[in-house]
Short mmCIF file of C-alpha atoms in Angstrom, two decimals:
data_model
loop_
_atom_site.label_atom_id
_atom_site.label_comp_id
_atom_site.label_asym_id
_atom_site.label_seq_id
_atom_site.Cartn_x
_atom_site.Cartn_y
_atom_site.Cartn_z
CA UNK A 151 -8.48 90.24 16.45
CA UNK A 152 -5.32 91.60 15.84
CA UNK A 153 -4.25 92.51 12.22
CA UNK A 154 -1.67 89.64 11.00
CA UNK A 155 1.87 91.31 10.10
CA UNK A 156 2.40 91.94 6.69
CA UNK A 157 5.43 90.13 5.20
CA UNK A 158 8.27 92.68 3.35
CA UNK A 159 8.43 91.68 -0.32
CA UNK A 160 11.98 90.33 -0.69
CA UNK A 161 14.09 92.48 -2.35
CA UNK A 162 16.85 92.20 -5.03
CA UNK A 163 20.58 91.87 -4.23
CA UNK A 164 22.23 95.43 -4.94
CA UNK A 165 25.43 94.13 -6.29
CA UNK A 166 27.22 94.61 -9.65
CA UNK A 167 26.06 91.03 -11.77
CA UNK A 168 28.16 89.94 -14.75
CA UNK A 169 25.18 87.84 -16.23
CA UNK A 170 27.55 85.85 -18.68
CA UNK A 171 29.90 84.31 -15.57
CA UNK A 172 26.19 84.25 -13.62
CA UNK A 173 25.07 82.11 -15.83
CA UNK A 174 28.39 79.84 -15.67
CA UNK A 175 28.35 79.59 -11.89
CA UNK A 176 28.88 76.20 -10.04
CA UNK A 177 29.69 74.72 -13.89
CA UNK A 178 32.95 72.53 -14.02
CA UNK A 179 35.05 73.30 -17.03
CA UNK A 180 37.26 70.39 -17.79
CA UNK A 181 40.70 70.27 -18.16
CA UNK A 182 43.41 67.81 -19.04
CA UNK A 183 41.91 64.49 -18.79
CA UNK A 184 40.34 64.39 -14.92
CA UNK A 185 40.72 67.97 -14.10
CA UNK A 186 38.50 71.03 -13.85
CA UNK A 187 37.86 74.68 -13.21
CA UNK A 188 34.36 75.94 -11.89
CA UNK A 189 33.57 79.58 -10.53
CA UNK A 190 32.21 79.66 -7.23
CA UNK A 191 31.81 83.11 -6.63
CA UNK A 192 33.27 86.66 -7.91
CA UNK A 193 32.76 90.18 -7.06
CA UNK A 194 33.02 93.10 -9.01
CA UNK A 195 32.50 93.69 -12.70
CA UNK A 196 34.36 95.94 -15.26
CA UNK A 197 32.17 99.00 -13.77
CA UNK A 198 33.87 98.19 -10.73
CA UNK A 199 37.31 98.67 -12.21
CA UNK A 200 36.14 102.01 -13.49
CA UNK A 201 34.34 102.78 -9.92
CA UNK A 202 37.61 102.37 -8.39
CA UNK A 203 39.56 104.52 -10.74
CA UNK A 204 37.51 107.35 -10.54
CA UNK A 205 36.64 107.29 -6.72
CA UNK A 206 33.07 107.71 -7.16
CA UNK A 207 29.94 106.55 -6.19
CA UNK A 208 27.66 104.28 -8.41
CA UNK A 209 27.88 102.46 -11.38
CA UNK A 210 28.04 104.55 -14.15
CA UNK A 211 29.81 107.55 -14.11
CA UNK A 212 30.63 108.12 -18.23
CA UNK A 213 29.82 106.52 -21.45
CA UNK A 214 30.11 102.59 -21.81
CA UNK A 215 33.12 104.25 -24.35
CA UNK A 216 35.03 106.44 -21.80
CA UNK A 217 34.81 103.23 -19.32
CA UNK A 218 36.36 100.88 -21.84
CA UNK A 219 39.26 103.74 -22.38
CA UNK A 220 39.95 104.05 -19.18
CA UNK A 221 40.27 100.62 -18.27
CA UNK A 222 42.70 99.88 -21.34
CA UNK A 223 44.25 102.90 -19.89
CA UNK A 224 45.01 101.50 -16.95
CA UNK A 225 46.08 98.37 -18.08
CA UNK A 226 48.59 99.83 -20.31
CA UNK A 227 50.29 101.96 -17.77
CA UNK A 228 49.98 98.99 -15.30
CA UNK A 229 48.03 100.98 -12.52
CA UNK A 230 47.09 98.14 -9.92
CA UNK A 231 44.54 99.17 -7.59
CA UNK A 232 41.18 99.73 -9.63
CA UNK A 233 41.85 95.43 -10.50
CA UNK A 234 42.43 94.21 -7.05
CA UNK A 235 38.31 95.67 -6.46
CA UNK A 236 37.42 92.40 -8.51
CA UNK A 237 37.49 89.28 -6.97
CA UNK A 238 36.75 85.52 -8.00
CA UNK A 239 36.41 82.18 -6.47
CA UNK A 240 37.78 78.83 -7.60
CA UNK A 241 37.56 75.77 -7.45
CA UNK A 242 40.30 73.68 -9.18
CA UNK A 243 41.04 69.91 -9.40
CA UNK A 244 44.44 69.46 -10.89
CA UNK A 245 47.41 67.10 -10.55
CA UNK A 246 49.48 67.20 -7.56
CA UNK A 247 52.53 68.61 -9.83
CA UNK A 248 50.67 71.29 -11.41
CA UNK A 249 49.80 72.32 -7.77
CA UNK A 250 53.14 73.00 -6.93
CA UNK A 251 53.78 75.15 -10.10
CA UNK A 252 50.62 76.78 -9.31
CA UNK A 253 51.49 77.48 -5.51
CA UNK A 254 54.23 79.81 -6.15
CA UNK A 255 51.79 82.64 -7.18
CA UNK A 256 51.56 83.54 -3.25
CA UNK A 257 49.05 86.22 -3.81
CA UNK A 258 45.65 84.21 -3.31
CA UNK A 259 43.75 82.51 -0.66
CA UNK A 260 43.97 78.88 -0.56
CA UNK A 261 42.31 75.72 0.71
CA UNK A 262 43.51 72.39 -0.31
CA UNK A 263 42.11 69.34 0.14
CA UNK A 264 43.96 67.21 3.05
CA UNK A 265 44.66 63.41 2.67
CA UNK A 266 44.88 63.71 6.35
CA UNK A 267 41.28 63.28 6.32
CA UNK A 268 40.01 62.18 2.93
CA UNK A 269 40.97 59.44 0.75
CA UNK A 270 41.54 60.05 -2.54
CA UNK A 271 40.02 58.61 -5.71
CA UNK A 272 41.94 56.48 -8.14
CA UNK A 273 42.39 59.41 -10.49
CA UNK A 274 45.97 60.13 -12.09
CA UNK A 275 46.70 62.58 -14.95
CA UNK A 276 48.63 61.12 -18.07
CA UNK A 277 49.74 63.04 -20.88
CA UNK A 278 47.89 62.85 -24.59
CA UNK A 279 50.71 61.56 -27.23
CA UNK A 280 50.80 64.93 -29.06
CA UNK A 281 52.12 66.29 -25.01
CA UNK A 282 54.87 63.59 -24.32
CA UNK A 283 57.81 65.21 -25.29
CA UNK A 284 61.82 65.02 -24.82
CA UNK A 285 63.64 67.42 -22.85
CA UNK A 286 64.82 70.33 -24.67
CA UNK A 287 68.49 70.98 -25.73
CA UNK A 288 68.39 74.40 -24.96
CA UNK A 289 66.18 75.18 -22.25
CA UNK A 290 66.42 73.27 -19.05
CA UNK A 291 62.61 73.54 -18.26
CA UNK A 292 61.14 72.87 -21.48
CA UNK A 293 60.20 70.18 -24.17
CA UNK A 294 61.93 69.38 -27.05
CA UNK A 295 60.78 67.07 -30.04
CA UNK A 296 57.96 64.69 -29.33
CA UNK A 297 58.48 60.88 -28.52
CA UNK A 298 57.45 58.82 -31.00
CA UNK A 299 56.62 54.88 -31.48
CA UNK A 300 57.77 52.69 -28.90
CA UNK A 301 59.46 54.53 -27.09
CA UNK A 302 56.09 57.14 -26.46
CA UNK A 303 54.21 53.88 -25.87
CA UNK A 304 57.01 52.42 -23.15
CA UNK A 305 57.03 56.34 -21.52
CA UNK A 306 53.11 55.71 -21.16
CA UNK A 307 52.93 52.33 -19.94
CA UNK A 308 55.48 53.35 -17.31
CA UNK A 309 53.41 56.42 -16.18
CA UNK A 310 50.10 54.14 -16.32
CA UNK A 311 52.06 51.32 -14.60
CA UNK A 312 53.46 53.02 -11.79
CA UNK A 313 50.65 55.26 -11.07
CA UNK A 314 48.53 52.23 -10.63
CA UNK A 315 50.67 50.81 -8.54
CA UNK A 316 51.09 53.46 -5.75
CA UNK A 317 47.17 53.66 -5.92
CA UNK A 318 47.12 50.35 -5.13
CA UNK A 319 49.88 50.48 -2.32
CA UNK A 320 48.12 53.07 -0.95
CA UNK A 321 44.84 51.43 -0.95
CA UNK A 322 46.52 48.54 0.95
CA UNK A 323 47.89 50.23 3.67
CA UNK A 324 44.74 52.01 4.45
CA UNK A 325 43.10 48.56 4.58
CA UNK A 326 39.49 50.35 4.53
CA UNK A 327 37.56 47.25 3.26
CA UNK A 328 39.68 45.23 5.29
CA UNK A 329 38.60 44.26 8.89
CA UNK A 330 41.62 42.07 9.86
CA UNK A 331 43.95 44.66 9.72
CA UNK A 332 43.97 48.03 11.22
CA UNK A 333 45.77 50.09 8.20
CA UNK A 334 47.89 52.81 8.28
CA UNK A 335 46.54 56.07 9.13
CA UNK A 336 45.86 58.37 6.19
CA UNK A 337 48.25 60.67 7.10
CA UNK A 338 51.15 58.43 6.25
CA UNK A 339 49.94 56.29 3.72
CA UNK A 340 49.53 59.78 1.37
CA UNK A 341 53.22 59.75 1.04
CA UNK A 342 53.35 57.05 -1.18
CA UNK A 343 51.14 58.66 -3.92
CA UNK A 344 52.27 59.77 -7.18
CA UNK A 345 52.66 63.49 -8.11
CA UNK A 346 50.74 63.30 -10.86
CA UNK A 347 47.59 62.07 -8.33
CA UNK A 348 44.66 64.81 -8.47
CA UNK A 349 44.41 67.04 -5.82
CA UNK A 350 41.51 70.00 -5.42
CA UNK A 351 41.28 73.33 -3.67
CA UNK A 352 39.20 76.81 -3.48
CA UNK A 353 41.32 79.61 -4.63
CA UNK A 354 40.34 83.06 -4.59
CA UNK A 355 42.36 86.07 -5.78
CA UNK A 356 41.97 89.51 -7.39
CA UNK A 357 41.69 90.08 -11.02
CA UNK A 358 45.13 92.17 -10.60
CA UNK A 359 46.76 89.36 -9.23
CA UNK A 360 44.80 86.90 -11.73
CA UNK A 361 45.92 88.72 -14.81
CA UNK A 362 49.77 88.26 -13.59
CA UNK A 363 49.36 84.50 -12.92
CA UNK A 364 47.80 84.44 -16.93
CA UNK A 365 50.21 86.46 -17.99
CA UNK A 366 53.19 83.73 -16.86
CA UNK A 367 50.84 80.71 -17.15
CA UNK A 368 48.91 81.22 -20.49
CA UNK A 369 52.24 82.10 -22.05
CA UNK A 370 53.46 79.70 -24.95
CA UNK A 371 56.32 79.08 -22.89
CA UNK A 372 54.54 78.22 -20.09
CA UNK A 373 54.38 74.18 -19.18
CA UNK A 374 51.62 72.56 -21.10
CA UNK A 375 49.74 71.39 -17.95
CA UNK A 376 49.26 74.79 -16.02
CA UNK A 377 48.32 76.36 -19.29
CA UNK A 378 45.89 74.08 -20.29
CA UNK A 379 44.29 75.37 -16.50
CA UNK A 380 45.30 79.41 -17.35
CA UNK A 381 43.51 79.38 -20.60
CA UNK A 382 40.28 77.53 -19.25
CA UNK A 383 40.54 80.36 -16.07
CA UNK A 384 40.95 82.94 -19.32
CA UNK A 385 38.19 81.94 -20.88
CA UNK A 386 36.23 82.75 -17.70
CA UNK A 387 37.73 86.13 -17.29
CA UNK A 388 36.59 86.94 -20.80
CA UNK A 389 32.60 86.11 -19.41
CA UNK A 390 33.64 88.10 -16.27
CA UNK A 391 35.15 91.58 -17.13
CA UNK A 392 35.35 91.56 -20.96
CA UNK A 393 36.72 94.97 -21.56
CA UNK A 394 39.80 94.09 -19.35
CA UNK A 395 40.21 90.70 -20.43
CA UNK A 396 40.39 92.15 -23.77
CA UNK A 397 43.08 95.13 -22.11
CA UNK A 398 44.95 92.37 -20.99
CA UNK A 399 45.55 90.27 -23.99
CA UNK A 400 46.14 93.48 -26.07
CA UNK A 401 48.73 94.86 -23.91
CA UNK A 402 50.02 92.46 -21.66
CA UNK A 403 49.87 88.42 -22.91
CA UNK A 404 50.20 89.33 -26.93
CA UNK A 405 52.20 91.90 -26.07
CA UNK A 406 56.20 92.27 -26.10
CA UNK A 407 58.77 94.36 -23.97
CA UNK A 408 61.81 95.29 -25.12
CA UNK A 409 64.81 95.76 -23.09
CA UNK A 410 66.99 99.13 -23.78
CA UNK A 411 70.05 97.19 -25.90
CA UNK A 412 67.06 95.96 -28.06
CA UNK A 413 65.13 98.60 -28.64
CA UNK A 414 68.61 100.24 -29.75
CA UNK A 415 68.70 97.44 -32.03
CA UNK A 416 65.39 98.08 -33.31
CA UNK A 417 66.01 101.54 -34.09
CA UNK A 418 69.14 100.64 -36.18
CA UNK A 419 67.13 97.98 -38.03
CA UNK A 420 64.63 100.91 -38.61
CA UNK A 421 67.35 102.98 -40.15
CA UNK A 422 68.08 100.14 -42.37
CA UNK A 423 71.32 98.59 -40.81
CA UNK A 424 71.65 95.33 -40.86
CA UNK A 425 72.57 94.14 -37.49
CA UNK A 426 73.92 90.60 -35.94
CA UNK A 427 74.34 89.63 -32.42
CA UNK A 428 78.38 89.99 -32.28
CA UNK A 429 77.58 94.08 -32.82
CA UNK A 430 74.07 93.88 -30.90
CA UNK A 431 75.34 94.31 -27.59
CA UNK A 432 73.51 91.59 -26.59
CA UNK A 433 74.16 88.12 -24.96
CA UNK A 434 74.05 85.34 -27.20
CA UNK A 435 70.93 84.27 -25.04
CA UNK A 436 69.68 87.51 -25.15
CA UNK A 437 69.32 87.54 -28.93
CA UNK A 438 67.84 84.46 -29.21
CA UNK A 439 65.01 85.81 -27.33
CA UNK A 440 64.69 88.68 -29.05
CA UNK A 441 64.60 87.10 -32.70
CA UNK A 442 61.76 84.90 -31.48
CA UNK A 443 60.07 88.02 -30.22
CA UNK A 444 60.54 89.44 -33.80
CA UNK A 445 59.14 86.08 -35.43
CA UNK A 446 56.36 85.50 -32.97
CA UNK A 447 52.45 86.18 -34.54
#
């Protein structure tokens, strides 16, 4: 009788693993009232950035201190390709109007749920009272003072009633539970949905382009709703590539870039001169931004 074949033991997958992020795979991080971000998969870690920068084989080439120093140098001098060696795939649930802002970042692979095939749940975004604000009088795309009292209550009531009415009409047009009618095609019924309805997508990008996204959307001047997603993602990046994340915060997110005229004004100020906008060579708008950067924490 022939010997039975022996089965080789299963070998562990030989790939870089971020233990902190590995523990969070598939976990939904809540954002807004019904949204979330969760990591589906990722590739690479801090060591992958270093390895690509040194074009060497193997995970460790120098000390951890040297590796951190290199990553910080790469971030400081805006070298991009080593950070492109890391990739991440996210599953995101977000309001449609936030998705339309988000999709302007064209450096990712995106696959969004289609309401041609799926019936969307009756879920829509309503701002919390602390995020109900009037239009800014200085910034055409920003918020001003908070709405209060009856005006705030009316705004929330209108947003809720309009969303409920739109979803009721959507469900009526579909006629999914009414055998007496054919119902309107899903691809047509969806046109009646409000912009605060929730959609979902898979979003895959590399670390360099993700950090560019975060530099814009985690900025205090970004719209609150997309900033909430950016801050949730930044928390995941800190688990995934902690050294790169710290360098990003130090040299990009918390840093300020001054123009040539602004640098000239700074030199004059450091020399003890009192400089005003009129004598600065900057426009009123540039001067306001310059003053805001000087006052920023």
